[in-house]
CSV table of C-alpha atoms in Angstrom, one decimal:
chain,number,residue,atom,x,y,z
A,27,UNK,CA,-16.7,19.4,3.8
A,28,UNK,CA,-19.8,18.3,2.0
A,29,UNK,CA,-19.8,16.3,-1.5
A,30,UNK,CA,-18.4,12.4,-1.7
A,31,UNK,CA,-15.5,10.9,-1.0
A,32,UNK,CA,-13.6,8.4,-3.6
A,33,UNK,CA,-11.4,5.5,-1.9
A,34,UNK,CA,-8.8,4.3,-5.3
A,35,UNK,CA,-8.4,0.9,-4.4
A,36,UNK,CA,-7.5,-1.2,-7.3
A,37,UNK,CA,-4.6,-3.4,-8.9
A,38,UNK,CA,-3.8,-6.3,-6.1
A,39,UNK,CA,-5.6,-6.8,-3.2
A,40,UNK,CA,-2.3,-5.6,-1.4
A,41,UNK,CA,-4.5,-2.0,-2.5
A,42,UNK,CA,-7.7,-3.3,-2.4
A,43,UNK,CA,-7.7,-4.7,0.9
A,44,UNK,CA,-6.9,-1.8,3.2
A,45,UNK,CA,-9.0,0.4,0.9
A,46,UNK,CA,-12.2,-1.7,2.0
A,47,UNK,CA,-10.9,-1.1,5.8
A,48,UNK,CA,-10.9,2.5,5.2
A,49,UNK,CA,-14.3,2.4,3.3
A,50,UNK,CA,-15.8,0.5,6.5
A,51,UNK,CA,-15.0,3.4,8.9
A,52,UNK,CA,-16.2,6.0,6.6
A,53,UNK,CA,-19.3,4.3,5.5
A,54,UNK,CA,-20.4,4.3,9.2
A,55,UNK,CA,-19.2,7.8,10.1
A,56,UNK,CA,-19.3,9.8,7.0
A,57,UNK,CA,-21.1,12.4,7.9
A,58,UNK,CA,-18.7,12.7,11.4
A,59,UNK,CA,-16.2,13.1,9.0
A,60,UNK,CA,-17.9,15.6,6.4
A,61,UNK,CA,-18.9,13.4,3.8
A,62,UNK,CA,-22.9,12.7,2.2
A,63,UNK,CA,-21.4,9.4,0.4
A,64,UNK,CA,-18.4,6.8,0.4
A,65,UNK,CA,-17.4,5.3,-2.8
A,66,UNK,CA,-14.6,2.8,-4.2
A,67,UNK,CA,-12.8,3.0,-7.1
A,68,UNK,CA,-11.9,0.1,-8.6
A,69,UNK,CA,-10.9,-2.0,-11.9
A,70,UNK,CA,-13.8,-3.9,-13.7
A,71,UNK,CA,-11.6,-7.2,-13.2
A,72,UNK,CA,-11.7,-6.8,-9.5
A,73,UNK,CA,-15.0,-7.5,-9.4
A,74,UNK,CA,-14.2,-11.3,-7.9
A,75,UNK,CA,-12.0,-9.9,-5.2
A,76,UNK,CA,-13.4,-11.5,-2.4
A,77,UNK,CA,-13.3,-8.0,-0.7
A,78,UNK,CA,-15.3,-6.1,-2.8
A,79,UNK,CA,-18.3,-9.0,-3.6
A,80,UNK,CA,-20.1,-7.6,-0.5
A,81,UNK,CA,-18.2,-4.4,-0.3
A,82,UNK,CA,-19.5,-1.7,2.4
A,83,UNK,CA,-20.1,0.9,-0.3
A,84,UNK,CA,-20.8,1.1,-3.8
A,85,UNK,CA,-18.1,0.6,-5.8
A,86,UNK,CA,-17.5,2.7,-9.0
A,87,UNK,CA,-15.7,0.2,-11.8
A,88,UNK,CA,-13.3,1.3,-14.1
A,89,UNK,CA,-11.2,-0.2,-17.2
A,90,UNK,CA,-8.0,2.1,-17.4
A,91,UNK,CA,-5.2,-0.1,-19.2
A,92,UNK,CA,-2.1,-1.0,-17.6
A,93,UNK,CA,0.7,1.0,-18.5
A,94,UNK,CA,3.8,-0.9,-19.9
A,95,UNK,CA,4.8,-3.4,-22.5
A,96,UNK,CA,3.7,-2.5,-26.3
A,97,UNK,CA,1.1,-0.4,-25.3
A,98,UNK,CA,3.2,2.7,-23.9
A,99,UNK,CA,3.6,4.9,-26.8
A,100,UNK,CA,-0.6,4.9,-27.5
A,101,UNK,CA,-1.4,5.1,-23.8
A,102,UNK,CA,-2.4,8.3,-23.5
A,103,UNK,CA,-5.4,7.4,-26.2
A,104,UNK,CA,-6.5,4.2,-24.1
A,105,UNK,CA,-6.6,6.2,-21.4
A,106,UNK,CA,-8.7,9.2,-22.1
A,107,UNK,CA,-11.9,7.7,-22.7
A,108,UNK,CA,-12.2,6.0,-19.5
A,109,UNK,CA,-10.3,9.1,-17.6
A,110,UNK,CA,-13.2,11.4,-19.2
A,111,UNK,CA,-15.8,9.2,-17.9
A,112,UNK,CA,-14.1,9.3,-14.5
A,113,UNK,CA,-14.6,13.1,-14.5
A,114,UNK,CA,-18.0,12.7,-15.9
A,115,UNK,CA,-19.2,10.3,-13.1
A,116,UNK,CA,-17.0,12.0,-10.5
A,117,UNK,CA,-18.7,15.4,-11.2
A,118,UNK,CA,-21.7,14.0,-10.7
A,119,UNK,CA,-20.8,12.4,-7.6
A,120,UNK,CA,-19.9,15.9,-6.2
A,121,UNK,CA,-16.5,13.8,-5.3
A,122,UNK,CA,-14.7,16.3,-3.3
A,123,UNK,CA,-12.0,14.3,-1.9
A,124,UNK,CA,-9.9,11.0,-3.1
A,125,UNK,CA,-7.9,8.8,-1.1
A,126,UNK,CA,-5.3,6.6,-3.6
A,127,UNK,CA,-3.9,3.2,-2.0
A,128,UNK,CA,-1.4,3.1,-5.2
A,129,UNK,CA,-0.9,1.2,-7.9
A,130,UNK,CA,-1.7,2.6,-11.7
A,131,UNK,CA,-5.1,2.0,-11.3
A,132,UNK,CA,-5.4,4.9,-8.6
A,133,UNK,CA,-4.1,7.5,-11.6
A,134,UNK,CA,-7.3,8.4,-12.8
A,135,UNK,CA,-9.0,9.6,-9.2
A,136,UNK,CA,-5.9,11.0,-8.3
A,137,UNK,CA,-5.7,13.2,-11.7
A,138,UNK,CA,-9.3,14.3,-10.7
A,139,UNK,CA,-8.3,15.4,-7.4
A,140,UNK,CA,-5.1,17.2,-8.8
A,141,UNK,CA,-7.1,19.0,-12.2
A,142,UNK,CA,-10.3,19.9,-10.2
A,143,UNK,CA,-8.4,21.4,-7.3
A,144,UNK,CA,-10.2,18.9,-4.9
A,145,UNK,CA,-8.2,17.3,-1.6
A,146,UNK,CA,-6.1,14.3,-2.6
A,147,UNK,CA,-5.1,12.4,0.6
A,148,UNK,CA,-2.6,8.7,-0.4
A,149,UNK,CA,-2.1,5.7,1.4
A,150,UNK,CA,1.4,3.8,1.2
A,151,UNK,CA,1.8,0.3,2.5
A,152,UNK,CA,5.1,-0.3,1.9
A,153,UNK,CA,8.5,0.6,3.3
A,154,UNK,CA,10.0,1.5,-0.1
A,155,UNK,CA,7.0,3.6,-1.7
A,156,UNK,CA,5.3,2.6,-4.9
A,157,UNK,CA,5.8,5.4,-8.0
A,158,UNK,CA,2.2,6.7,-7.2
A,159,UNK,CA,3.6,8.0,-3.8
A,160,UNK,CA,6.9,9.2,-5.2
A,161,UNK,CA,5.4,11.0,-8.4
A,162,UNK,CA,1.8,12.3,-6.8
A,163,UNK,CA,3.2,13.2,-2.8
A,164,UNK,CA,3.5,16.9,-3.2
A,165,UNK,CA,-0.1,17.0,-4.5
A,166,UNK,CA,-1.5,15.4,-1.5
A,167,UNK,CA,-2.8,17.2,2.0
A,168,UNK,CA,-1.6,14.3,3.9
A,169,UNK,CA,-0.1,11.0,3.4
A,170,UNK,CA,-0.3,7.7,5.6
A,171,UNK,CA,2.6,5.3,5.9
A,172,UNK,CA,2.1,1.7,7.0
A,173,UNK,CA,5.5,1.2,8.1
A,174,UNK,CA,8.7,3.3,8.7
A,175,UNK,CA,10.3,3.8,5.0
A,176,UNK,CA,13.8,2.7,3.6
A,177,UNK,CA,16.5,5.5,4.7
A,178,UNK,CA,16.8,6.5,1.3
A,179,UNK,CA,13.2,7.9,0.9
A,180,UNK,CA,12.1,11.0,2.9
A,181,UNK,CA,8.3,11.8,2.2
A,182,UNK,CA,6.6,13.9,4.7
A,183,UNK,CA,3.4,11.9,6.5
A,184,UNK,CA,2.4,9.9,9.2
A,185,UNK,CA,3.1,6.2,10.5
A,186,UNK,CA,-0.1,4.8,11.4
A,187,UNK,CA,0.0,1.0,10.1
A,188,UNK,CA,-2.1,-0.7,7.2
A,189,UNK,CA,-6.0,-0.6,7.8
A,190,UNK,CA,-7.2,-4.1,8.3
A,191,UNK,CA,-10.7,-5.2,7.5
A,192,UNK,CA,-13.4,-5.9,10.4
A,193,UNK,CA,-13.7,-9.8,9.3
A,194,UNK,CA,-9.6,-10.4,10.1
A,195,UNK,CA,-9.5,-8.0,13.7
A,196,UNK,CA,-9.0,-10.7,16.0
A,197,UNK,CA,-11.6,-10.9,19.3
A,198,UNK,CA,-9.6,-11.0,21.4
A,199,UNK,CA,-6.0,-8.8,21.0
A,200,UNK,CA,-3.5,-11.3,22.5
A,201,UNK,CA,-0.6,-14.6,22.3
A,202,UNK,CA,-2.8,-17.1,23.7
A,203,UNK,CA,-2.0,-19.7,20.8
A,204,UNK,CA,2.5,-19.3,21.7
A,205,UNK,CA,1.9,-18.9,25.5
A,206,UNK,CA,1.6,-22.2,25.8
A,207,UNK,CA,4.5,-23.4,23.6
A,208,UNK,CA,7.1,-21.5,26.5
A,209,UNK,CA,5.4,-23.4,29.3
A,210,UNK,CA,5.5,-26.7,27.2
A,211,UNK,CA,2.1,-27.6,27.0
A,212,UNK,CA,1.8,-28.5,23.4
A,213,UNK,CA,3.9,-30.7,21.5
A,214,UNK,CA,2.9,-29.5,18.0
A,215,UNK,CA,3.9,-26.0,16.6
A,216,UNK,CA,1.1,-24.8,14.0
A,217,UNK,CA,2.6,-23.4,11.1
A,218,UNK,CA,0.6,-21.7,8.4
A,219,UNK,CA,2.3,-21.3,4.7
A,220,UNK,CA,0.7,-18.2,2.8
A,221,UNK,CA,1.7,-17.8,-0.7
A,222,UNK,CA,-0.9,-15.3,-1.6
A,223,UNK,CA,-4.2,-15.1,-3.7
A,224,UNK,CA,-2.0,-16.9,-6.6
A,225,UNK,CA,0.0,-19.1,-4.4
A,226,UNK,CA,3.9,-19.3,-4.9
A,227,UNK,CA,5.7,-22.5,-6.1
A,228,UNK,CA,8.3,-21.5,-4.3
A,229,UNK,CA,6.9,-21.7,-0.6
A,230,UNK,CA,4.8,-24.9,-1.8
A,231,UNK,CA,7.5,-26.6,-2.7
A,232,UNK,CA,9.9,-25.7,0.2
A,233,UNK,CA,7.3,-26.6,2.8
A,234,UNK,CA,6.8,-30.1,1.1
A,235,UNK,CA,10.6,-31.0,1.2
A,236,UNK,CA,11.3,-29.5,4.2
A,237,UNK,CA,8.6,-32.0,6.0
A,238,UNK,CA,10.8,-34.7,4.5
A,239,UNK,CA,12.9,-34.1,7.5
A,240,UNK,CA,12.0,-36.4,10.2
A,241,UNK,CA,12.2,-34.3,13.3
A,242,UNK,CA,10.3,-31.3,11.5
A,243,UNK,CA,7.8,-33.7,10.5
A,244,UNK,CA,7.0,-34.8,13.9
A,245,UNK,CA,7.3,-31.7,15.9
A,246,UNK,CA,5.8,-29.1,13.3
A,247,UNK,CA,1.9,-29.4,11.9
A,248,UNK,CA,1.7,-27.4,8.7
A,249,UNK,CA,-1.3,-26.3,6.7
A,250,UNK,CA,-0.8,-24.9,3.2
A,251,UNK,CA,-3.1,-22.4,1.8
A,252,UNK,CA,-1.6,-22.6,-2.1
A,253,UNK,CA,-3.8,-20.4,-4.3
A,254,UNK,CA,-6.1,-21.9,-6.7
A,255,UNK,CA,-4.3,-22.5,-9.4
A,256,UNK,CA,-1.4,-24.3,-7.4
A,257,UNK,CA,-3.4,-26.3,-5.7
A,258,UNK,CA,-3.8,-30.0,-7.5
A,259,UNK,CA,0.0,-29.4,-8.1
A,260,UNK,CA,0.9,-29.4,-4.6
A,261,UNK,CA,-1.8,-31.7,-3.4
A,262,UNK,CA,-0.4,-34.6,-5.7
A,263,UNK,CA,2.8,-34.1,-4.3
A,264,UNK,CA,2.2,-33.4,-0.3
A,265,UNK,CA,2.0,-36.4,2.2
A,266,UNK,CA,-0.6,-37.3,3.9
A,267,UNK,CA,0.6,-34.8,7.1
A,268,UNK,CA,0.0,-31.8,5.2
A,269,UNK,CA,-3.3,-30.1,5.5
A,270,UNK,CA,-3.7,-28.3,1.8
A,271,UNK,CA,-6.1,-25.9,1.6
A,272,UNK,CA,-6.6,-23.5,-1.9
A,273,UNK,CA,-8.0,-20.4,-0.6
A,274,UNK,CA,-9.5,-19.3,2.1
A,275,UNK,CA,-12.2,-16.7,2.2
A,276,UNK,CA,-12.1,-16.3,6.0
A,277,UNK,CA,-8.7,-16.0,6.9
A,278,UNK,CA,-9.4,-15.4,11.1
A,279,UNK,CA,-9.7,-19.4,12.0
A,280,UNK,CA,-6.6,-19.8,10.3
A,281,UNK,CA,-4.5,-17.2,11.9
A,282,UNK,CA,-5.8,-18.0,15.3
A,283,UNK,CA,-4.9,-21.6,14.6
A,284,UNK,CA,-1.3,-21.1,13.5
A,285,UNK,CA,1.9,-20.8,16.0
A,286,UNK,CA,4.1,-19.3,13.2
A,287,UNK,CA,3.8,-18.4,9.5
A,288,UNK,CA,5.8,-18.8,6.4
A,289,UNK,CA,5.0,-16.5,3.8
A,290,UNK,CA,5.9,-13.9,1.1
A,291,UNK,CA,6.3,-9.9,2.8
A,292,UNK,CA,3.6,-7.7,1.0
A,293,UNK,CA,2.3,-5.5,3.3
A,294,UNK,CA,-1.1,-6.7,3.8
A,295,UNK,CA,-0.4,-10.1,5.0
A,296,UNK,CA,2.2,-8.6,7.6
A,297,UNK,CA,-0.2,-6.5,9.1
A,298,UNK,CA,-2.7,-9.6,9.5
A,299,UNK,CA,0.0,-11.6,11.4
A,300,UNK,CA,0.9,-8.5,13.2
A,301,UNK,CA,-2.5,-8.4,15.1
A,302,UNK,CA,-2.4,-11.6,15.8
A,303,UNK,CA,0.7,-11.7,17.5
A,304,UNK,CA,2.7,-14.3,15.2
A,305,UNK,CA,6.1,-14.7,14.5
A,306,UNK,CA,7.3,-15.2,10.5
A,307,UNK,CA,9.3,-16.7,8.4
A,308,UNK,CA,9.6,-13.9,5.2
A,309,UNK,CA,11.0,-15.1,2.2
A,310,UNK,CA,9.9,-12.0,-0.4
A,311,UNK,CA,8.7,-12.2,-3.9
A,312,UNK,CA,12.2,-11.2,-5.2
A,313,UNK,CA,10.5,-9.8,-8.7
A,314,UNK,CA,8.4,-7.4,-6.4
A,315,UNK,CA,8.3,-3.6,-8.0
A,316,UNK,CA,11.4,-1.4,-6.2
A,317,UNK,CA,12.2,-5.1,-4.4
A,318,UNK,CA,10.1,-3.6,-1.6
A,319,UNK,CA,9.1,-6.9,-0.2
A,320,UNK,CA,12.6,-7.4,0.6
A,321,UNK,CA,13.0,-3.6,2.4
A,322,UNK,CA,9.5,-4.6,4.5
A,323,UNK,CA,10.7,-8.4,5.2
A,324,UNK,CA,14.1,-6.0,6.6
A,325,UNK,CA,12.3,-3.9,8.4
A,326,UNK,CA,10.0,-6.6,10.4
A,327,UNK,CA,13.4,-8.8,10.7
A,328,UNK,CA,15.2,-5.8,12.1
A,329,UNK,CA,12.6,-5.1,14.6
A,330,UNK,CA,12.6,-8.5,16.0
A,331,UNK,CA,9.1,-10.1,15.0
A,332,UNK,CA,10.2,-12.1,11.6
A,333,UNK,CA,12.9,-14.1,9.9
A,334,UNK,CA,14.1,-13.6,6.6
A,335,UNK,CA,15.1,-15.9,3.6
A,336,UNK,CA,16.3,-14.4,0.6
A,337,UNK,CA,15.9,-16.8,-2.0
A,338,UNK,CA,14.8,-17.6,-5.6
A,339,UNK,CA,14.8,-21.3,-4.9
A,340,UNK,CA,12.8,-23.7,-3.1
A,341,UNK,CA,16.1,-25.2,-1.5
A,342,UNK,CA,14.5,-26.0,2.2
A,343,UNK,CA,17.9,-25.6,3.9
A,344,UNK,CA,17.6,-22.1,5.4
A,345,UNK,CA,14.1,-23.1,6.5
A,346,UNK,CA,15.2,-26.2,8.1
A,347,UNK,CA,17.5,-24.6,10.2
A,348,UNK,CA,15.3,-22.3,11.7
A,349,UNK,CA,12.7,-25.1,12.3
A,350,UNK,CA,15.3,-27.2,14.2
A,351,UNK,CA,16.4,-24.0,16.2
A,352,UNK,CA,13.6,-23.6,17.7
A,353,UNK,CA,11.9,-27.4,18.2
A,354,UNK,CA,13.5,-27.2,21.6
A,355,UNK,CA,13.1,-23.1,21.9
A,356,UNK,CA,9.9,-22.3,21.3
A,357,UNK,CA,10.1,-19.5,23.9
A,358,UNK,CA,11.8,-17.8,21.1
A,359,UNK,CA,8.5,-17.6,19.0
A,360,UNK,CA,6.5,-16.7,22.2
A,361,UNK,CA,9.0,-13.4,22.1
A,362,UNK,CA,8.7,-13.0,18.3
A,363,UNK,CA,5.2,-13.0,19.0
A,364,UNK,CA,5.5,-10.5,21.6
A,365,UNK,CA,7.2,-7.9,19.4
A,366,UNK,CA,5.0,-8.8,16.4
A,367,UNK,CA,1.7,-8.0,18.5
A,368,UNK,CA,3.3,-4.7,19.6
A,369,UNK,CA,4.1,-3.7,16.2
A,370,UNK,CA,0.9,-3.9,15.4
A,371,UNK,CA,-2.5,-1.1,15.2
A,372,UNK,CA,-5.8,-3.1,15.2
A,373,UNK,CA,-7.4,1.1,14.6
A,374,UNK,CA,-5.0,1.7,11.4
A,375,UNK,CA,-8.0,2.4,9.8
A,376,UNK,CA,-9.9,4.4,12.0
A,377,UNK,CA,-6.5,6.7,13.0
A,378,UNK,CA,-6.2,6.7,9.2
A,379,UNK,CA,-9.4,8.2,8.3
A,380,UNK,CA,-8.8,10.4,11.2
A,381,UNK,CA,-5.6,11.6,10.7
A,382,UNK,CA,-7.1,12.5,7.0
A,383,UNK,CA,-10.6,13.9,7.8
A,384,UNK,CA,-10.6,15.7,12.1
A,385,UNK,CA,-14.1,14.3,12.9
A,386,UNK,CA,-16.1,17.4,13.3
A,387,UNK,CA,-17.4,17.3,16.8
């Protein structure tokens, strides 16, 4: 295969970031694989996504509008002019293959795979599959799941896992920060609250009251990475024990620091704890499209690596009782951790790319 290839990574960095992982493999092996160029596909406001301000290969902006709200009826008009210079630039390109992570920003690429008759290859991170996947699946050559998909769905692909960017891969692939909470050689149990890029009140807010407990407080160290614009907010209301961070460009200090995690289920941040061998505490963004943080907070529950709390408040109780469970259990983390590590594939992206392209030998 000779021409370009177009990774359509856009919307959330839930897309973005295992778009990037995919564009590191194929910017190194490219022509392995078939390809003269690697290029990303992405919205003109990503442009401040930490993942794509030194990205591995040029990125190709775009502006198509979200569809939805009072806009839906003269979509098709704010959409053409920035679909036709898609095609233009695309053509140029000599893109003769497009890989869509999802979301509505991936539309445009994957309309130019589908009209120009050129191979269209999609990426699904989550266990109920976004309307990209479900609409676009019997256009593409091959799909890639990250997880097993809710029963209800039956899409033909492959299980692989979610690509995971070189800068988050641990060293070393291990539980050396939980083997010593089983042989009871550290007092304090590291827990790390994610609420994503945008932070969730929510988690913030449960964290804080739950440290109001007095045994929590002095078995359980907790570090809160809030988001940006959530961060004064909980840092006026924390005590002193609290380490409050707002964002963190380098997440790989953090993981390795952290016992256990509390955080929302998008498939992204699973993944990362996955190869690091932690245990979670889920509690899913209930307003999620399709709920499918809720189906892949289910599915890591169900296979023994996570907890789940299905909740719309930030009433600490659930979270408490977990947290006293296993103050004088920790071994049970150290087996959490063990499943989590084995669910995990540090080569998604590599097998990915593979199971897309055969590297021509």
């Amino acid at each position: 295969m000779n021409g370009s290839v177009v990774i359509a990574a856009g919307g959330t960095g839930g897309h973005i970031s295992p778009g990037v992982a995919l564009a590191e493999v194929l910017s190194e092996k490219a022509n392995a694989f078939g390809f003269e160029s690697v290029y990303i596909h992405s919205l003109v406001r990503n442009q401040n996504n930490p993942d794509l301000l030194q990205p591995p290969c040029e990125v190709l902006w775009h502006n198509i509008p979200q569809l939805g709200g009072i806009k839906t009826l003269i979509y098709p008009f704010l959409f053409l002019i920035p679909f036709l210079k898609t095609i233009i630039r695309f053509r140029k390109l000599k893109v003769n293959a497009v890989i869509g992570m999802g979301g509505y920003s991936s539309l445009p690429a994957i309309l130019y795979a589908i009209l120009f008759r050129k191979s269209l290859y999609l990426c699904e991170q989550n266990c109920v599959p976004g309307k990209i996947t479900r609409v676009f699946s019997r256009f593409a050559k091959k799909i890639a799941f990250s997880f097993e998909l809710a029963e209800e769905f039956h899409i033909p692909g492959k299980i692989i896992g979610n690509p995971i960017r070189k800068r988050v891969i641990p060293e070393h692939l291990n539980i050396r920060q939980n083997e010593n909470l089983h042989e009871g050689k550290k007092n304090t149990i590291n827990v790390l609250v994610l609420g994503g890029s945008q932070g969730a009140r929510q988690l913030n807010q449960m964290i804080l009251k739950a440290m109001e407990n007095s045994e929590i407080a002095s078995k359980y160290k907790f570090r809160l990475l809030t988001g940006t614009n959530l961060y004064d907010e909980t840092k006026n209301k924390a005590s002193n024990d609290a380490e409050i961070i707002s964002y963190a460009n380098d997440m790989k200090p953090n993981y390795e620091w952290a016992n256990l995690v509390v955080a929302r289920s998008g498939a992204g941040v699973i993944a990362e704890c996955l190869v690091f061998g932690l245990p979670m505490i889920l509690i899913p963004y209930p307003y999620a499209a399709d709920n499918h943080q809720k189906a892949n907070a289910n599915f890591i529950e169900k296979e023994g690596a996570a907890v789940t709390i299905h909740s719309t408040s930030d009433d600490p109780t659930p979270l408490v009782k977990f947290l006293l469970t296993w103050k004088d259990h920790s071994e049970v983390l150290r087996e959490m951790g063990h499943v989590s590590l084995a669910l995990s594939n540090v080569n998604a992206a590599y097998q990915t790319v593979s199971y897309f392209f055969s590297e021509s030998k």
